[in-house]
Structure formats: structure tokens, C-alpha cells
Amino acid sequence: MSAPSLTRLPAVSVDEAISNAMTPVADFISGIIFYSVKIGNPESISYIEFPVIVVWLVAAALFFTVYLKFQNVTGVKHAVDLVRGKYSQPSDAGEVSHFQALATAISGTVGLGNIAGVAVAVSIGGPGATFWMIMVGFLSMSTKMAECTLGVKYRVERPDGSVSGGPMYYLRDGLASIGKRRLGRVLAVMFALFCIGGALGGGNMFQANQATSQIINVTGGEDGPLGQWRFVIGLVFALGVAVVIIGGIKSIAKVTEKVVPFMAVLYVLGCLAVIFTNFTAIPDAIGQIFTGAFNPEGIAGGVIGVLIQGFQRAAFSNEAGVGSASIAHSAVKTNEPATEGFVSLLEPFIDTVVICTMTALAIVITGTWRDTSSAAGVETTSAAFATVAPWFPILLAVAVILFAFSTMISWSYYGMKATGYLFKDSPRAELGFKIVFCFFTVIGASLSLGPVIAFSDAMIFAMAIPNVIGLYLMARIIKKEIFGYRAKVRSGEHAMVDQ
Amino acid sequence: MSSLLVGIDRSASSRRAVAFAAQLASESGATLHIVHVIPWSPYSFTSPAENDQRGVSKHQEIATAEEQIILPAVAVTAEFSVTPTTSVVHGSPAELLVSIAAHLGGAHIVVGRTGDSRLKQALFGSTPVRLIQIAKTPVTVVP
């Protein structure tokens, strides 16, 4: 989700004006959210910068993994059974299934972080970053479980049958239930505000910007036929988003939702093709990943430096602790909040442990991570793809565009729900947000707004501050919910349904 | 034959199937159950906005089907002085008809021949064909 490399464009006056106006504000906020502990002399190889927000997310993941007694290992089989509908009642037919809630959440999470972010991690941290990325992927499953269980438990079901859930509701109502009413309200409003910022930035401008760059790259770069038409590409994106979220044209949303999972599979297959085209390099690549994880050579900051890169990109990719996915998971039809907690375990697994690892392997095996001629990012992955066939990067470009589009649709929804929370579900406020969202799509695509994107990236991770505070405070509620449910499954009270 | 199950949709052949089954019921004294299955799969892909409205949509879909599909079918059975029971459910049509038939104690299933579009039939096969393959009770297909 973060901005690994920002495309530099020829100076545009409007661009510069906006950039200049935004820079101090963006730097200030970004400086707080991404505050880094610096250890050592900046000139030396052992110099380390440790962004506190990454520690914040990884610590929460570690805490919930231990506190929930490794459900991320022991609960996976049950999660798969739930997704396969083995516990679904016949009367649940026609409502949102576990599979649908999971698929929707995944299409919001799988995005450029899986392609560009991983490339950045490996380029800076070396192959060993892959190992630490997978470790965080595993730990993050626990945070995701915690937030999605709460999301369902405290969701609001209206008389007409529509549902709203997510951190703003569990922060408000969950914390009120343990006597922290005022704190809950404050955290919920903070979360909703950051969520709107994150939706407009990382969930929209950054996606539009990177997808536009990809379109231009595969059509011949800045000198190609589309090189000078960023604004128009942005308009097309905005139009696509507008017909879905404002026009309510369900068919386009449906097509995207259908295409993205196939695209994810196709992307994984693409990576496998890269890996097996270079199969003689597989043992060496695996060796590099392990030795690089514990005994890296020539990596700034040594083992800690590698670890940070892996941690950072994994946390940024699967968004566990950010709270966004909890909004999507909350729509599921279930009487047991913990069921969706179990199902959500699979999300970081698919996102980080499977898809990010694929990207990392493709980059490590082909050695494109060593190439420092271009900025690390989608380009690095694209170069790895090009080792299979010259047209292979086009496949990647299509994947990038679709991932970006689906992430934009998902985040527009998250932002709209946050707006709805702040304005008591006022349709006018929600429409206002949607219009602003489309406007930001055009800005994101057409301008090189480095500081603005850094700012919006910061907003996404700012969401993790109120959210994780809430998770810690409600840890007992989460534990009770999950262990109570496990006991019901063991006793047969929550049994499989004969199909 | 103690019970009959008619699976219907909006097609003309469905109406003929209802008339056929109603006549059979009035002659044999079997009970008649009319069902409309709204095609739905737990494994389809949906957008987040659709998901939070799903509960609302489900009720609307059922209400529309009751009004536009079930009520006209019940009117047809009235001509044969038969009073059917009815239901509208979500799921996979052929599979659900089979399980409802079993639930009714092994009901004879009656369906119209056409319903799905030609393209859909060519791609996925029609409900009657699928039904004939998986049914555990007799199936009558009405042209």
C-alpha cells in the first residue's frame, strides 16, 4: 500500500503549486506517523532507521499470536472449513457467505504492495527480507483475527437488514461496554478521519498514480503515445470508479470482483512461470533467503536492517492492525463473531505468505533485485517477468491496473463508511465523499504528488494507532469470544451442517 | 405418489408444468409444493457495497418472486381446485430441488423444459438436464 517509488514527471505548474502547499503539512504528519528511531552513524553500514509504526504493528501481531494461543496455526483448518460452507445453515443462503466476505476483503488488500512493495523490500534488504516478511505474514494473521472478530461483534444491523461494521463501531460500542465511553468515541472519530484520508490517498491517489505509470511504461514510456496523457488516463479511471460508486452500475463492480481473483491466480502462475523458467537457480535462491535473513552481507543495518525491510513491507501489504479489512468482513452472515475471525486468518496468509512470497521468489531467482539502474518497485518485478518472454510484463501491467482498480473500489467503500459514521449515514455526505474521491483519482493519476502521497500513506498507518489501542483494551473480549466459540465447536453446539 | 414438487421460473413452460402437476395432484390426491429457486452461490464474487445491502436485497428478491412468480402459479392451481404450499429459496436450482424433494419424503419432481437462456444452457447445461442426472426421485419434464 505504501509508496515505494514515485514516478517523477516533468514539472507542471499546478503540480508544483499543490506540492509546495502540501509539503510542510505532509512532512509534519508523515514525520509523526513514520517517526523513526535512528541508531548509529548515518555514514556507517550499521546505521539503522526503525519506523516506530512498524514496531507498533509487529508488536500487536506478536502479542495477539501469543495471547490467542497461536490460532494462526491451530485455527487454519477450521477457517478453511468455514469458507467451504461446512458450518453454514441452509437459511443463510442468499446472504453474504464467509467466502464472499473473505474474497471482498482480499480484493481490497491485494494490490500494489504485493508487487511493488515486495520489490522494494528485497532491493533494499536483500533476499533475506523475504524470510522476515513471511514471519510477519504469519503473525499478522492474529491481528486480523482480533479486528475482524470485533468487527462482527459490534456491527450495527439496521431494521431494513443493511449492515455497517468496522473499527469505528467497535471502538465506540466495545470500549463503551468496558466503561471507556469517552475514549471510545474519541478513538472512533480519529479512526474515521484517518480512514477518509487513507482512502483518498493510499487507497486512491497512490493506486491511480502507479497504475497510470504502468500504462505509460508498457506503451513506450514518456515518449510513447500515452506519455503526455496522464490526465486523460486519470479521467478514464475516475469515470470507471464513478460509474461503479456513484452510478451504482453493479455490473462493472461485479466484473472487477470476478476478474481480480483470477488475476491474482494468474499473477501467482506468472511468478511460478518465472521461477520454473529459472529452476536451476531455485536451491541457490532459497539458500540466499535463509543466509540473507540471519547473516546478510552488504546490507545496511545488518540483520536488523533486513528484518525491518521484511517487517515493513509485510505490514504495509496485509494491513493487519490498520482495521480496514474489518469493515469488509463485517457484512458476513453469521451468529458467531468468532467465525469471521477465523476466516480472516486466511487473508494475511494469502496476501503475504503466498502472493508476496511469489513476488519475492521471482525477484530473487532472476536476480533483478540487484539492478540499481531503475528505482525499485513495479519495474523490478517487471524485469523479472521479462526473463520469461518479452510480452510477459504486459500481463503484469494488466494485473497492476486491475489490482489498483479493485483496491480503489474497496477503499472508496471504506472511506464512505467512515464518512457515514461521522455524518450519521447522511446520503448527502456519502455522495459528497464519492465525488471528492473521483476528483482525487484524477489528481493522483495526473500529477506527481510526492508529498501528498507520503501524507496519504501516513494516514493509512495512522488508522493503526486508534485501532490497535482499541484492540489491546478489548483483548479480553476478543479472547472470550474466540475461546468461547472454540469450546462450542468442541462440544458440538456449533456443528457442521449436513449438506 | 404422495407428494409433488414443481420447480418454476418465469417461463411459459413453467406455467404448463404447474398446470400438469396440479392436474396430477387433483386426480391422485397428492400434495403439491411449488418452489422457485433464486440462483445464488456462496462462492460468487461480490462488491463490498453489495455485501452490506445483501440482507435487504435478499428480502426484496423473495418478495418480488412471491408476487411475480409464485402468485400466478397458485392462480393456475386454483383452476384444478388444488391448494399448494409454496416457497422461495436461494441456491443452486437442481441441487435444491433434489434436497427439497427428499425433505418432502421423496416427492415426484416436475419442471418445465426451458427456462435458462440458450447461451446459458449451452455453457452450463439446463436445470432439467442436471436434475435428471442427480435426482433420487422420478422427474417429469413438461415441454
mmCIF file of C-alpha atoms in Angstrom, chain A residues 184-388:
data_model
loop_
_atom_site.group_PDB
_atom_site.id
_atom_site.type_symbol
_atom_site.label_atom_id
_atom_site.label_comp_id
_atom_site.label_asym_id
_atom_site.label_seq_id
_atom_site.Cartn_x
_atom_site.Cartn_y
_atom_site.Cartn_z
ATOM 1 C CA GLY A 184 -14.082 5.013 22.630
ATOM 2 C CA ARG A 185 -15.842 7.926 20.981
ATOM 3 C CA VAL A 186 -12.620 9.849 20.533
ATOM 4 C CA LEU A 187 -10.756 6.875 19.058
ATOM 5 C CA ALA A 188 -13.672 6.069 16.743
ATOM 6 C CA VAL A 189 -13.753 9.610 15.353
ATOM 7 C CA MET A 190 -9.954 9.597 14.974
ATOM 8 C CA PHE A 191 -10.158 6.307 13.111
ATOM 9 C CA ALA A 192 -12.922 7.547 10.807
ATOM 10 C CA LEU A 193 -10.986 10.729 9.948
ATOM 11 C CA PHE A 194 -7.756 8.837 9.222
ATOM 12 C CA CYS A 195 -9.730 6.304 7.213
ATOM 13 C CA ILE A 196 -11.106 9.042 4.950
ATOM 14 C CA GLY A 197 -7.567 10.394 4.471
ATOM 15 C CA GLY A 198 -6.188 6.920 3.812
ATOM 16 C CA ALA A 199 -8.971 6.140 1.349
ATOM 17 C CA LEU A 200 -8.333 9.305 -0.664
ATOM 18 C CA GLY A 201 -4.563 8.851 -0.570
ATOM 19 C CA GLY A 202 -3.125 5.362 -0.393
ATOM 20 C CA GLY A 203 -6.387 3.751 -1.413
ATOM 21 C CA ASN A 204 -6.924 6.056 -4.360
ATOM 22 C CA MET A 205 -4.291 8.588 -5.485
ATOM 23 C CA PHE A 206 -1.370 6.233 -4.990
ATOM 24 C CA GLN A 207 -3.149 3.410 -6.832
ATOM 25 C CA ALA A 208 -4.199 5.679 -9.705
ATOM 26 C CA ASN A 209 -0.696 7.120 -9.916
ATOM 27 C CA GLN A 210 1.070 3.760 -10.073
ATOM 28 C CA ALA A 211 -1.443 2.191 -12.467
ATOM 29 C CA THR A 212 -1.116 5.180 -14.791
ATOM 30 C CA SER A 213 2.659 4.880 -14.670
ATOM 31 C CA GLN A 214 2.399 1.222 -15.619
ATOM 32 C CA ILE A 215 0.128 2.003 -18.567
ATOM 33 C CA ILE A 216 2.618 4.590 -19.786
ATOM 34 C CA ASN A 217 5.587 2.274 -19.259
ATOM 35 C CA VAL A 218 4.216 -0.591 -21.323
ATOM 36 C CA THR A 219 3.113 1.742 -24.121
ATOM 37 C CA GLY A 220 6.575 3.138 -24.670
ATOM 38 C CA GLY A 221 7.284 5.381 -21.700
ATOM 39 C CA GLU A 222 7.117 9.158 -21.519
ATOM 40 C CA ASP A 223 7.834 9.413 -25.244
ATOM 41 C CA GLY A 224 5.170 6.840 -26.154
ATOM 42 C CA PRO A 225 1.717 7.690 -27.469
ATOM 43 C CA LEU A 226 0.257 7.940 -23.951
ATOM 44 C CA GLY A 227 3.272 9.546 -22.310
ATOM 45 C CA GLN A 228 1.772 13.007 -22.062
ATOM 46 C CA TRP A 229 -1.787 11.902 -21.372
ATOM 47 C CA ARG A 230 -1.708 11.122 -17.660
ATOM 48 C CA PHE A 231 -4.619 13.463 -17.067
ATOM 49 C CA VAL A 232 -6.769 11.635 -19.609
ATOM 50 C CA ILE A 233 -5.854 8.213 -18.209
ATOM 51 C CA GLY A 234 -6.787 9.592 -14.801
ATOM 52 C CA LEU A 235 -10.139 10.753 -16.144
ATOM 53 C CA VAL A 236 -10.820 7.294 -17.550
ATOM 54 C CA PHE A 237 -10.015 5.754 -14.151
ATOM 55 C CA ALA A 238 -12.191 8.316 -12.381
ATOM 56 C CA LEU A 239 -15.015 7.644 -14.802
ATOM 57 C CA GLY A 240 -14.694 3.903 -14.178
ATOM 58 C CA VAL A 241 -14.779 4.479 -10.432
ATOM 59 C CA ALA A 242 -17.648 6.960 -10.727
ATOM 60 C CA VAL A 243 -19.961 4.655 -12.656
ATOM 61 C CA VAL A 244 -19.427 1.995 -10.013
ATOM 62 C CA ILE A 245 -19.633 4.006 -6.809
ATOM 63 C CA ILE A 246 -21.897 6.905 -7.844
ATOM 64 C CA GLY A 247 -23.792 5.418 -10.772
ATOM 65 C CA GLY A 248 -24.298 2.170 -8.866
ATOM 66 C CA ILE A 249 -23.522 0.223 -12.041
ATOM 67 C CA LYS A 250 -23.182 -3.110 -10.335
ATOM 68 C CA SER A 251 -22.091 -4.921 -13.469
ATOM 69 C CA ILE A 252 -18.695 -3.199 -13.554
ATOM 70 C CA ALA A 253 -18.143 -3.817 -9.860
ATOM 71 C CA LYS A 254 -19.151 -7.410 -10.424
ATOM 72 C CA VAL A 255 -16.761 -7.805 -13.340
ATOM 73 C CA THR A 256 -13.899 -6.347 -11.294
ATOM 74 C CA GLU A 257 -14.707 -8.538 -8.342
ATOM 75 C CA LYS A 258 -14.738 -11.557 -10.602
ATOM 76 C CA VAL A 259 -11.651 -10.683 -12.565
ATOM 77 C CA VAL A 260 -9.415 -9.792 -9.623
ATOM 78 C CA PRO A 261 -9.296 -13.247 -8.009
ATOM 79 C CA PHE A 262 -8.487 -14.770 -11.395
ATOM 80 C CA MET A 263 -5.904 -12.091 -11.905
ATOM 81 C CA ALA A 264 -4.365 -12.968 -8.539
ATOM 82 C CA VAL A 265 -4.202 -16.607 -9.572
ATOM 83 C CA LEU A 266 -2.802 -15.599 -12.945
ATOM 84 C CA TYR A 267 -0.221 -13.421 -11.211
ATOM 85 C CA VAL A 268 0.858 -16.306 -8.980
ATOM 86 C CA LEU A 269 1.052 -18.538 -12.068
ATOM 87 C CA GLY A 270 3.089 -15.828 -13.792
ATOM 88 C CA CYS A 271 5.518 -15.799 -10.872
ATOM 89 C CA LEU A 272 5.672 -19.598 -10.941
ATOM 90 C CA ALA A 273 6.476 -19.414 -14.646
ATOM 91 C CA VAL A 274 9.338 -17.039 -13.831
ATOM 92 C CA ILE A 275 10.526 -19.346 -11.052
ATOM 93 C CA PHE A 276 10.418 -22.514 -13.133
ATOM 94 C CA THR A 277 11.959 -20.923 -16.215
ATOM 95 C CA ASN A 278 14.951 -20.387 -13.956
ATOM 96 C CA PHE A 279 14.513 -23.605 -11.995
ATOM 97 C CA THR A 280 18.216 -24.347 -11.749
ATOM 98 C CA ALA A 281 18.508 -21.238 -9.582
ATOM 99 C CA ILE A 282 15.876 -22.367 -7.075
ATOM 100 C CA PRO A 283 18.147 -24.053 -4.473
ATOM 101 C CA ASP A 284 20.528 -21.129 -4.558
ATOM 102 C CA ALA A 285 17.669 -18.621 -4.157
ATOM 103 C CA ILE A 286 16.304 -20.470 -1.132
ATOM 104 C CA GLY A 287 19.822 -20.554 0.296
ATOM 105 C CA GLN A 288 20.117 -16.800 -0.244
ATOM 106 C CA ILE A 289 16.813 -16.192 1.547
ATOM 107 C CA PHE A 290 17.921 -18.085 4.668
ATOM 108 C CA THR A 291 21.508 -16.899 4.838
ATOM 109 C CA GLY A 292 20.350 -13.387 3.976
ATOM 110 C CA ALA A 293 17.859 -13.456 6.843
ATOM 111 C CA PHE A 294 20.429 -14.241 9.547
ATOM 112 C CA ASN A 295 23.762 -13.405 8.036
ATOM 113 C CA PRO A 296 23.371 -10.745 5.373
ATOM 114 C CA GLU A 297 26.313 -9.277 3.551
ATOM 115 C CA GLY A 298 26.495 -5.674 2.455
ATOM 116 C CA ILE A 299 23.032 -4.766 3.684
ATOM 117 C CA ALA A 300 22.699 -1.523 5.610
ATOM 118 C CA GLY A 301 21.949 -2.278 9.245
ATOM 119 C CA GLY A 302 22.862 -5.961 9.050
ATOM 120 C CA VAL A 303 20.295 -8.475 10.291
ATOM 121 C CA ILE A 304 18.193 -5.702 11.857
ATOM 122 C CA GLY A 305 18.211 -3.810 8.562
ATOM 123 C CA VAL A 306 16.959 -6.848 6.671
ATOM 124 C CA LEU A 307 14.394 -7.583 9.341
ATOM 125 C CA ILE A 308 12.990 -4.052 9.204
ATOM 126 C CA GLN A 309 12.577 -4.192 5.427
ATOM 127 C CA GLY A 310 10.740 -7.505 5.627
ATOM 128 C CA PHE A 311 8.589 -6.395 8.574
ATOM 129 C CA GLN A 312 7.743 -3.076 6.994
ATOM 130 C CA ARG A 313 6.593 -4.359 3.615
ATOM 131 C CA ALA A 314 4.631 -7.264 5.068
ATOM 132 C CA ALA A 315 2.820 -4.968 7.493
ATOM 133 C CA PHE A 316 2.152 -2.442 4.731
ATOM 134 C CA SER A 317 0.882 -5.087 2.357
ATOM 135 C CA ASN A 318 -1.579 -7.017 4.504
ATOM 136 C CA GLU A 319 -2.801 -4.002 6.523
ATOM 137 C CA ALA A 320 -3.327 -6.146 9.632
ATOM 138 C CA GLY A 321 -3.836 -3.755 12.537
ATOM 139 C CA VAL A 322 -4.903 -0.934 10.228
ATOM 140 C CA GLY A 323 -8.523 -2.021 10.628
ATOM 141 C CA SER A 324 -9.618 -1.521 7.027
ATOM 142 C CA ALA A 325 -10.471 -5.151 6.274
ATOM 143 C CA SER A 326 -12.658 -5.371 9.357
ATOM 144 C CA ILE A 327 -15.122 -3.072 7.555
ATOM 145 C CA ALA A 328 -15.414 -5.539 4.663
ATOM 146 C CA HIS A 329 -15.540 -8.662 6.845
ATOM 147 C CA SER A 330 -18.373 -7.275 8.972
ATOM 148 C CA ALA A 331 -21.045 -7.876 6.311
ATOM 149 C CA VAL A 332 -20.901 -11.649 6.684
ATOM 150 C CA LYS A 333 -23.979 -13.646 7.695
ATOM 151 C CA THR A 334 -23.121 -15.372 10.979
ATOM 152 C CA ASN A 335 -24.368 -15.584 14.540
ATOM 153 C CA GLU A 336 -20.880 -16.175 15.908
ATOM 154 C CA PRO A 337 -18.478 -13.219 15.519
ATOM 155 C CA ALA A 338 -15.503 -15.534 16.022
ATOM 156 C CA THR A 339 -16.308 -17.427 12.804
ATOM 157 C CA GLU A 340 -15.292 -14.416 10.741
ATOM 158 C CA GLY A 341 -12.230 -14.028 12.955
ATOM 159 C CA PHE A 342 -11.135 -17.493 11.919
ATOM 160 C CA VAL A 343 -11.914 -16.843 8.256
ATOM 161 C CA SER A 344 -9.932 -13.612 8.307
ATOM 162 C CA LEU A 345 -6.837 -15.583 9.369
ATOM 163 C CA LEU A 346 -6.605 -16.627 5.743
ATOM 164 C CA GLU A 347 -6.344 -13.062 4.451
ATOM 165 C CA PRO A 348 -2.750 -12.233 5.504
ATOM 166 C CA PHE A 349 -1.862 -15.808 4.643
ATOM 167 C CA ILE A 350 -2.996 -15.404 1.038
ATOM 168 C CA ASP A 351 -1.774 -11.828 0.753
ATOM 169 C CA THR A 352 1.622 -12.079 2.388
ATOM 170 C CA VAL A 353 2.628 -15.692 2.813
ATOM 171 C CA VAL A 354 1.503 -16.716 -0.674
ATOM 172 C CA ILE A 355 1.390 -13.718 -3.038
ATOM 173 C CA CYS A 356 4.206 -11.591 -1.577
ATOM 174 C CA THR A 357 6.444 -14.651 -1.339
ATOM 175 C CA MET A 358 5.818 -15.383 -5.008
ATOM 176 C CA THR A 359 6.924 -11.882 -5.980
ATOM 177 C CA ALA A 360 9.988 -12.183 -3.758
ATOM 178 C CA LEU A 361 10.975 -15.551 -5.214
ATOM 179 C CA ALA A 362 10.594 -14.269 -8.774
ATOM 180 C CA ILE A 363 12.838 -11.293 -7.996
ATOM 181 C CA VAL A 364 15.447 -13.284 -6.056
ATOM 182 C CA ILE A 365 15.674 -16.101 -8.585
ATOM 183 C CA THR A 366 16.099 -13.811 -11.574
ATOM 184 C CA GLY A 367 18.438 -11.527 -9.636
ATOM 185 C CA THR A 368 16.648 -8.403 -10.873
ATOM 186 C CA TRP A 369 16.731 -7.031 -7.296
ATOM 187 C CA ARG A 370 20.443 -6.328 -7.756
ATOM 188 C CA ASP A 371 19.785 -3.967 -10.652
ATOM 189 C CA THR A 372 20.101 -0.443 -9.341
ATOM 190 C CA SER A 373 19.680 1.308 -12.695
ATOM 191 C CA SER A 374 15.973 1.948 -12.141
ATOM 192 C CA ALA A 375 14.033 2.747 -8.980
ATOM 193 C CA ALA A 376 12.922 -0.315 -7.047
ATOM 194 C CA GLY A 377 9.237 -1.020 -7.465
ATOM 195 C CA VAL A 378 6.961 -2.460 -10.122
ATOM 196 C CA GLU A 379 9.886 -2.110 -12.561
ATOM 197 C CA THR A 380 11.921 -4.699 -10.637
ATOM 198 C CA THR A 381 9.098 -7.242 -10.792
ATOM 199 C CA SER A 382 8.503 -6.339 -14.419
ATOM 200 C CA ALA A 383 12.149 -7.092 -15.238
ATOM 201 C CA ALA A 384 11.812 -10.484 -13.544
ATOM 202 C CA PHE A 385 8.737 -11.190 -15.668
ATOM 203 C CA ALA A 386 10.601 -10.205 -18.830
ATOM 204 C CA THR A 387 13.011 -13.116 -18.335
ATOM 205 C CA VAL A 388 10.223 -15.488 -19.414
#
